Tab-separated table of C-alpha atoms in Angstrom:
chain	number	residue	atom	x	y	z
A	1	MET	CA	44.033	112.415	-33.151
A	2	GLN	CA	42.411	110.565	-36.065
A	3	LYS	CA	44.815	107.620	-35.753
A	4	ALA	CA	44.087	107.480	-32.010
A	5	LEU	CA	40.336	107.405	-32.713
A	6	ILE	CA	40.717	104.439	-35.046
A	7	ALA	CA	42.774	102.624	-32.399
A	8	LEU	CA	40.183	103.494	-29.717
A	9	PHE	CA	37.334	101.870	-31.658
A	10	LYS	CA	39.189	98.583	-31.610
A	11	VAL	CA	38.881	98.362	-27.803
A	12	VAL	CA	36.012	100.633	-26.652
A	13	PRO	CA	32.322	100.051	-27.618
A	14	LEU	CA	30.926	102.646	-30.015
A	15	GLU	CA	27.955	103.454	-27.763
A	16	LEU	CA	30.258	104.350	-24.851
A	17	ILE	CA	32.150	106.791	-27.069
A	18	TYR	CA	28.815	108.349	-28.106
A	19	CYS	CA	28.027	108.936	-24.398
A	20	VAL	CA	31.338	110.726	-23.837
A	21	MET	CA	30.728	112.810	-26.938
A	22	ALA	CA	27.285	113.855	-25.635
A	23	LEU	CA	29.093	115.655	-22.785
A	24	VAL	CA	31.590	117.320	-25.111
A	25	VAL	CA	29.049	118.638	-27.647
A	26	PRO	CA	27.907	121.713	-25.620
A	27	PHE	CA	31.522	122.914	-25.390
A	28	TYR	CA	32.002	122.366	-29.089
A	29	MET	CA	28.843	124.386	-29.787
A	30	LEU	CA	30.231	127.281	-27.717
A	31	PHE	CA	33.327	127.499	-29.877
A	32	ASN	CA	31.629	126.780	-33.206
A	33	HIS	CA	29.575	129.971	-33.039
A	34	LYS	CA	29.146	130.478	-36.788
A	35	GLY	CA	27.925	126.928	-37.330
A	36	TYR	CA	25.733	127.103	-34.244
A	37	THR	CA	24.043	130.315	-35.441
A	38	ALA	CA	23.432	128.967	-38.943
A	39	MET	CA	21.882	125.796	-37.540
A	40	TYR	CA	19.785	127.790	-35.057
A	41	HIS	CA	18.429	129.836	-37.972
A	42	PHE	CA	17.681	126.622	-39.867
A	43	PHE	CA	15.552	125.275	-37.018
A	44	ARG	CA	13.872	128.622	-36.312
A	45	GLN	CA	13.194	129.836	-39.851
A	46	ARG	CA	12.991	126.667	-41.934
A	47	MET	CA	11.666	124.133	-39.433
A	48	GLY	CA	9.477	126.645	-37.539
A	49	LYS	CA	10.776	125.766	-34.061
A	50	GLY	CA	10.494	128.019	-30.988
A	51	VAL	CA	13.579	129.512	-29.301
A	52	LEU	CA	14.213	126.806	-26.689
A	53	SER	CA	13.174	124.015	-29.023
A	54	ALA	CA	15.589	125.324	-31.674
A	55	VAL	CA	18.475	125.353	-29.156
A	56	LEU	CA	17.676	121.749	-28.206
A	57	HIS	CA	17.542	120.748	-31.871
A	58	VAL	CA	20.893	122.451	-32.527
A	59	TYR	CA	22.362	120.317	-29.740
A	60	LEU	CA	20.824	117.158	-31.215
A	61	ASN	CA	22.104	118.161	-34.644
A	62	HIS	CA	25.674	118.567	-33.359
A	63	PHE	CA	25.374	115.250	-31.509
A	64	ALA	CA	24.176	113.509	-34.698
A	65	PHE	CA	27.047	115.072	-36.657
A	66	GLY	CA	29.505	113.823	-34.032
A	67	GLN	CA	28.008	110.351	-34.347
A	68	VAL	CA	28.541	110.121	-38.097
A	69	VAL	CA	32.111	111.434	-37.766
A	70	LEU	CA	32.790	108.760	-35.130
A	71	ASP	CA	31.047	106.146	-37.294
A	72	ARG	CA	33.390	106.989	-40.143
A	73	PHE	CA	36.453	106.224	-38.026
A	74	ALA	CA	34.713	103.214	-36.459
A	75	THR	CA	34.274	101.852	-39.989
A	76	TYR	CA	37.984	102.376	-40.663
A	77	ALA	CA	38.609	100.372	-37.455
A	78	GLY	CA	36.461	97.494	-38.703
A	79	VAL	CA	33.056	98.231	-37.075
A	80	ARG	CA	30.200	97.335	-39.453
A	81	PHE	CA	26.750	98.960	-39.620
A	82	LYS	CA	23.442	97.486	-40.773
A	83	LEU	CA	22.514	99.135	-44.069
A	84	THR	CA	19.126	98.997	-45.766
A	85	VAL	CA	18.332	100.598	-49.111
A	86	ASP	CA	15.093	102.373	-49.984
A	87	GLY	CA	14.784	102.653	-53.776
A	88	ASN	CA	17.476	100.104	-54.574
A	89	GLU	CA	15.647	99.301	-57.836
A	90	ASN	CA	16.595	102.788	-59.107
A	91	TYR	CA	20.260	101.964	-58.603
A	92	LEU	CA	20.029	98.413	-59.938
A	93	HIS	CA	18.247	99.577	-63.093
A	94	LEU	CA	21.051	102.015	-63.971
A	95	ASN	CA	23.791	99.687	-62.783
A	96	GLU	CA	22.580	96.966	-65.138
A	97	GLY	CA	22.655	99.341	-68.143
A	98	GLU	CA	25.600	100.096	-70.412
A	99	LYS	CA	25.470	103.833	-69.825
A	100	GLY	CA	27.343	105.742	-67.152
A	101	PHE	CA	25.389	107.658	-64.535
A	102	LEU	CA	25.728	110.180	-61.724
A	103	MET	CA	25.154	109.650	-58.020
A	104	LEU	CA	24.614	113.006	-56.339
A	105	SER	CA	25.299	113.349	-52.636
A	106	SER	CA	24.757	116.104	-50.085
A	107	HIS	CA	25.957	117.086	-46.643
A	108	VAL	CA	23.366	115.039	-44.788
A	109	GLY	CA	23.653	111.702	-43.004
A	110	ASN	CA	26.718	109.648	-43.828
A	111	TYR	CA	27.124	109.274	-47.588
A	112	GLU	CA	30.358	107.334	-47.261
A	113	GLN	CA	28.339	104.332	-46.080
A	114	ALA	CA	26.785	104.153	-49.570
A	115	GLY	CA	30.080	102.707	-50.768
A	116	TYR	CA	29.449	99.620	-48.647
A	117	VAL	CA	25.969	98.902	-49.969
A	118	LEU	CA	25.608	100.300	-53.504
A	119	LYS	CA	28.165	98.104	-55.196
A	120	SER	CA	28.783	97.190	-58.802
A	121	ASP	CA	30.678	94.263	-60.260
A	122	HIS	CA	31.117	95.791	-63.711
A	123	LYS	CA	31.201	99.556	-63.236
A	124	THR	CA	33.814	101.582	-61.392
A	125	PHE	CA	32.654	104.104	-58.792
A	126	ASN	CA	34.445	107.450	-59.161
A	127	ALA	CA	33.936	109.926	-56.338
A	128	LEU	CA	34.740	113.598	-56.869
A	129	VAL	CA	36.343	114.747	-53.627
A	130	TYR	CA	37.697	117.954	-52.164
A	131	ASN	CA	41.456	118.005	-52.637
A	132	GLY	CA	42.114	119.421	-49.157
A	133	GLU	CA	40.993	116.437	-47.070
A	134	SER	CA	43.432	115.208	-44.441
A	135	PRO	CA	45.818	112.394	-45.439
A	136	ILE	CA	44.418	110.237	-42.596
A	137	VAL	CA	40.889	110.451	-44.051
A	138	MET	CA	42.131	109.821	-47.587
A	139	ASN	CA	44.310	106.903	-46.455
A	140	GLY	CA	41.493	105.413	-44.353
A	141	ARG	CA	39.159	105.595	-47.318
A	142	ASN	CA	41.737	104.185	-49.710
A	143	ARG	CA	42.408	101.291	-47.330
A	144	GLN	CA	38.685	100.533	-46.982
A	145	PHE	CA	38.125	100.572	-50.709
A	146	ALA	CA	41.487	99.124	-51.809
A	147	ASP	CA	39.983	95.827	-52.909
A	148	SER	CA	36.967	97.434	-54.522
A	149	ASN	CA	36.425	99.330	-57.774
A	150	ILE	CA	36.052	102.670	-55.989
A	151	HIS	CA	38.310	105.537	-57.112
A	152	MET	CA	38.712	109.086	-55.829
A	153	ILE	CA	38.892	112.059	-58.228
A	154	PRO	CA	40.275	115.087	-56.344
A	155	VAL	CA	39.149	118.467	-57.689
A	156	GLN	CA	42.190	120.174	-59.242
A	157	SER	CA	42.734	123.794	-60.168
A	158	ASP	CA	43.944	122.751	-63.643
A	159	MET	CA	40.500	121.170	-64.220
A	160	SER	CA	42.070	117.790	-64.963
A	161	HIS	CA	39.282	116.192	-62.872
A	162	LEU	CA	36.852	117.046	-65.686
A	163	PHE	CA	38.701	114.764	-68.088
A	164	LEU	CA	38.520	111.931	-65.571
A	165	ILE	CA	34.778	112.544	-65.073
A	166	ASN	CA	34.282	112.645	-68.835
A	167	LYS	CA	36.213	109.416	-69.361
A	168	ALA	CA	34.431	107.609	-66.522
A	169	LEU	CA	31.008	108.492	-67.931
A	170	ASP	CA	32.063	107.694	-71.522
A	171	ASP	CA	33.216	104.277	-70.314
A	172	GLY	CA	29.799	103.615	-68.735
A	173	ASN	CA	30.920	104.026	-65.126
A	174	ILE	CA	29.479	105.757	-62.071
A	175	VAL	CA	30.528	109.263	-61.039
A	176	SER	CA	29.605	110.577	-57.621
A	177	MET	CA	29.716	114.232	-56.575
A	178	PRO	CA	28.192	116.500	-53.933
A	179	ALA	CA	25.292	118.582	-55.261
A	180	ASP	CA	24.674	120.987	-52.396
A	181	ARG	CA	28.009	122.832	-52.314
A	182	CYS	CA	30.270	124.190	-55.015
A	183	LEU	CA	33.430	122.301	-55.925
A	184	GLY	CA	35.197	124.127	-58.740
A	185	SER	CA	32.750	126.350	-60.629
A	186	ALA	CA	30.868	129.049	-58.707
A	187	LYS	CA	27.850	128.910	-61.034
A	188	SER	CA	24.615	128.051	-59.294
A	189	ALA	CA	20.948	127.220	-59.840
A	190	THR	CA	18.348	128.942	-57.673
A	191	CYS	CA	15.832	126.450	-56.270
A	192	GLN	CA	12.847	126.502	-53.970
A	193	PHE	CA	14.063	124.808	-50.803
A	194	PHE	CA	12.229	124.791	-47.452
A	195	GLY	CA	9.903	127.558	-48.600
A	196	ALA	CA	12.608	129.985	-49.778
A	197	GLU	CA	15.114	130.397	-52.573
A	198	ALA	CA	18.486	128.698	-52.115
A	199	LYS	CA	21.437	128.324	-54.429
A	200	PHE	CA	22.652	124.897	-55.497
A	201	PRO	CA	25.843	124.326	-57.531
A	202	LEU	CA	25.128	124.053	-61.247
A	203	GLY	CA	28.038	121.682	-61.986
A	204	PRO	CA	26.445	118.309	-61.124
A	205	PHE	CA	23.269	119.066	-63.058
A	206	ALA	CA	25.190	120.563	-65.988
A	207	THR	CA	27.273	117.365	-66.122
A	208	ALA	CA	24.110	115.226	-66.335
A	209	VAL	CA	22.688	117.344	-69.169
A	210	GLN	CA	25.949	117.848	-71.078
A	211	LYS	CA	26.863	114.174	-70.935
A	212	GLU	CA	23.233	113.050	-71.372
A	213	VAL	CA	23.431	110.648	-68.431
A	214	PRO	CA	20.822	109.918	-65.739
A	215	ALA	CA	21.343	111.133	-62.171
A	216	LEU	CA	20.357	109.685	-58.807
A	217	ALA	CA	20.087	111.518	-55.494
A	218	VAL	CA	21.591	109.298	-52.793
A	219	MET	CA	21.260	110.071	-49.100
A	220	VAL	CA	22.384	107.678	-46.366
A	221	MET	CA	20.715	108.528	-43.075
A	222	LYS	CA	21.522	107.249	-39.595
A	223	GLU	CA	18.592	105.439	-37.990
A	224	GLY	CA	20.008	103.594	-34.962
A	225	SER	CA	23.382	103.487	-33.263
A	226	ARG	CA	24.503	100.770	-35.664
A	227	SER	CA	22.129	101.150	-38.589
A	228	TYR	CA	21.705	103.351	-41.660
A	229	ARG	CA	19.063	103.642	-44.378
A	230	ALA	CA	20.096	104.735	-47.874
A	231	TYR	CA	17.544	106.588	-49.985
A	232	VAL	CA	18.061	106.325	-53.747
A	233	ARG	CA	15.860	108.582	-55.872
A	234	PRO	CA	15.996	109.319	-59.617
A	235	LEU	CA	16.174	112.977	-60.663
A	236	VAL	CA	13.729	113.883	-63.382
A	237	CYS	CA	13.319	116.648	-65.947
A	238	ASP	CA	11.479	117.184	-69.236
A	239	ALA	CA	13.903	116.140	-71.999
A	240	SER	CA	12.201	118.496	-74.470
A	241	LEU	CA	13.412	121.562	-72.518
A	242	GLN	CA	16.456	123.631	-73.530
A	243	PRO	CA	19.704	122.394	-71.892
A	244	ARG	CA	19.856	125.310	-69.403
A	245	GLN	CA	16.239	124.679	-68.415
A	246	GLN	CA	16.945	120.972	-68.007
A	247	MET	CA	19.821	121.804	-65.642
A	248	ALA	CA	17.532	124.033	-63.576
A	249	ALA	CA	14.806	121.365	-63.504
A	250	LEU	CA	17.257	118.688	-62.343
A	251	ALA	CA	18.562	121.024	-59.636
A	252	GLN	CA	15.001	121.616	-58.410
A	253	SER	CA	14.298	117.883	-58.482
A	254	PHE	CA	17.383	117.349	-56.316
A	255	ALA	CA	16.439	120.193	-53.940
A	256	SER	CA	12.915	118.780	-53.497
A	257	THR	CA	14.246	115.269	-52.821
A	258	LEU	CA	16.765	116.656	-50.343
A	259	GLU	CA	14.079	118.675	-48.554
A	260	GLU	CA	11.839	115.622	-48.219
A	261	THR	CA	14.698	113.667	-46.627
A	262	VAL	CA	15.868	116.465	-44.325
A	263	ARG	CA	12.298	116.960	-43.064
A	264	HIS	CA	12.409	113.323	-41.917
A	265	TYR	CA	15.906	113.656	-40.428
A	266	PRO	CA	16.339	117.358	-39.505
A	267	HIS	CA	19.223	116.619	-37.126
A	268	GLN	CA	21.258	115.211	-39.985
A	269	TRP	CA	21.480	118.449	-42.000
A	270	TYR	CA	25.170	119.340	-41.893
A	271	ASN	CA	25.571	122.547	-43.850
A	272	TYR	CA	26.933	124.759	-41.081
A	273	TYR	CA	26.610	128.099	-42.844
A	274	GLU	CA	23.746	130.388	-43.844
A	275	PHE	CA	22.595	128.194	-46.709
A	276	TRP	CA	19.721	130.439	-47.742
A	277	ASP	CA	21.531	133.747	-48.186
A	278	GLY	CA	23.719	132.330	-50.932
A	279	THR	CA	27.039	133.416	-49.465
A	280	GLY	CA	28.110	129.879	-48.695
A	281	VAL	CA	27.501	128.514	-52.185
B	1	MET	CA	41.743	127.801	-90.505
B	2	GLU	CA	39.994	131.178	-90.280
B	3	GLN	CA	36.735	129.509	-91.274
B	4	LEU	CA	37.143	126.886	-88.530
B	5	ILE	CA	37.898	129.603	-85.964
B	6	GLN	CA	34.689	131.440	-86.887
B	7	LYS	CA	32.662	128.221	-86.736
B	8	LEU	CA	34.177	127.381	-83.357
B	9	LYS	CA	33.340	130.844	-81.985
B	10	GLN	CA	29.727	130.399	-83.074
B	11	GLU	CA	29.510	126.918	-81.536
B	12	ILE	CA	31.001	128.108	-78.245
B	13	ILE	CA	28.516	130.991	-78.068
B	14	GLU	CA	25.651	128.554	-78.639
B	15	VAL	CA	26.650	125.764	-76.234
B	16	LEU	CA	27.704	128.126	-73.469
B	17	ASN	CA	24.638	130.308	-73.980
B	18	LEU	CA	26.740	133.495	-74.245
B	19	GLU	CA	23.730	135.553	-75.345
B	20	ASP	CA	25.333	138.997	-75.320
B	21	ILE	CA	28.482	138.023	-77.205
B	22	LYS	CA	28.953	137.978	-80.991
B	23	PRO	CA	31.705	135.980	-82.772
B	24	ASP	CA	33.550	139.180	-83.669
B	25	ASP	CA	33.664	140.196	-79.996
B	26	ILE	CA	35.858	137.203	-79.213
B	27	ASP	CA	39.617	137.489	-79.646
B	28	ALA	CA	40.690	134.079	-80.984
B	29	ASN	CA	44.048	134.399	-79.223
B	30	ALA	CA	42.685	135.487	-75.829
B	31	PRO	CA	42.659	132.966	-72.935
B	32	LEU	CA	39.392	131.046	-72.616
B	33	PHE	CA	39.674	130.595	-68.836
B	34	GLY	CA	40.588	132.867	-65.953
B	35	THR	CA	39.888	136.539	-65.512
B	36	GLU	CA	41.031	137.618	-68.964
B	37	GLY	CA	39.332	136.768	-72.254
B	38	LEU	CA	36.059	134.846	-72.081
B	39	GLY	CA	36.439	134.040	-68.359
B	40	LEU	CA	35.085	130.488	-68.655
B	41	ASP	CA	35.095	128.046	-65.724
B	42	SER	CA	35.033	124.293	-65.126
B	43	ILE	CA	31.360	123.813	-66.116
B	44	ASP	CA	32.162	125.458	-69.450
B	45	ALA	CA	35.264	123.286	-69.797
B	46	LEU	CA	33.169	120.124	-69.647
B	47	GLU	CA	30.874	121.657	-72.263
B	48	LEU	CA	33.905	122.217	-74.519
B	49	ILE	CA	35.071	118.627	-73.992
B	50	VAL	CA	31.607	117.413	-75.064
B	51	LEU	CA	31.603	119.836	-78.033
B	52	MET	CA	34.950	118.476	-79.287
B	53	GLU	CA	33.556	114.954	-79.070
B	54	LYS	CA	30.148	115.567	-80.649
B	55	ASN	CA	31.095	117.987	-83.408
B	56	TYR	CA	34.600	116.836	-84.300
B	57	GLY	CA	34.831	113.243	-83.065
B	58	ILE	CA	37.743	114.050	-80.737
B	59	ARG	CA	37.670	112.186	-77.412
B	60	LEU	CA	39.749	114.090	-74.885
B	61	GLN	CA	40.610	111.751	-72.046
B	62	ASP	CA	44.113	112.718	-71.006
B	63	PRO	CA	43.900	115.123	-68.039
B	64	ASN	CA	47.159	116.755	-69.097
B	65	GLN	CA	45.837	117.705	-72.533
B	66	GLY	CA	43.204	120.203	-71.455
B	67	LYS	CA	45.420	122.990	-70.216
B	68	GLU	CA	47.146	123.152	-73.570
B	69	ILE	CA	44.192	122.582	-75.928
B	70	PHE	CA	41.835	125.032	-74.234
B	71	LYS	CA	44.367	127.867	-74.099
B	72	SER	CA	42.504	129.878	-76.733
B	73	ILE	CA	40.151	129.402	-79.663
B	74	SER	CA	43.103	129.521	-82.090
B	75	VAL	CA	44.850	126.679	-80.231
B	76	MET	CA	41.598	124.691	-80.131
B	77	ALA	CA	41.065	125.188	-83.869
B	78	ASP	CA	44.619	124.096	-84.608
B	79	TYR	CA	44.159	120.934	-82.504
B	80	ILE	CA	40.808	120.182	-84.168
B	81	SER	CA	42.214	120.588	-87.684
B	82	LYS	CA	44.955	118.063	-86.884
B	83	ASN	CA	42.885	115.516	-84.963
B	84	ARG	CA	39.272	115.666	-86.140
B	85	THR	CA	37.591	112.456	-87.236
B	86	LYS	CA	34.444	114.105	-88.579
């Protein structure tokens, strides 16, 4: 299926495939009941939409998700998107320094596109990834980034990924990890998010504090059929606080940045579970 | 060695913020991770890696080392005594 998609993008225009997908989305929504319900609750309770409006927004959300999935395979097939960066100076400032730093992602937009625009000629980019991804996705990614300095660090049950993270940061390189879902540790930080408490994984923020490295929130949002805008924002906390308080402050800084972005692009929020009851974290 | 084990217990309690635990509550031979013993997880593991580096000058960079070194506080203390640079 995934191989066929990549082959398809070499002969069929992306926009035509989007149109076909628009017809398929309602059927997908019918069978993805859990995800549909969670997203409906997001639009009703967090975005304050009415019943019919929320249903429409759920459709648009699923359509937008389908677009970024297709864009990922289109990229593997050689299609290129226009990428602009908002806050590039935050990245350049850290990239020019000797110290390693963290780039924290989330399940919004299409983070993978960041690899094509936030480049470094002297630091390696080490992405912490879920070990259960399909070989096609991993191979596609590896092919795309074969000539670059981008490396994948799969999360392992023996915690060996921690040593690779530690080494990468010690060597002054970039480590990227998702900061809205748990990978590894189940410890979390409770943050104010869309007017209610939500749990965020503690790991990324603990890493920043423990290793004393700066952290950036990076979100790459789809704007047009062939364009993306990357938002790069520094996470801040009071350095005089106790380490545990610093972790909590960084988590809140991330949650606030994420909320600001999702309010601008509500259809690109892709956490298809009840994010606010804590069971999915 | 016993002195180092006690010091290590105290340091682990401090960095991991284990407020309700005293050094004597910790069995030096019990597993640090998993359901038995201290029940630490990956966030704590990174804290231990940083502790080894800051307090004892030991840079742990080989992914295969961790499983062995972090087996228990006794094993950690033994490794520190043989490899410390400060």
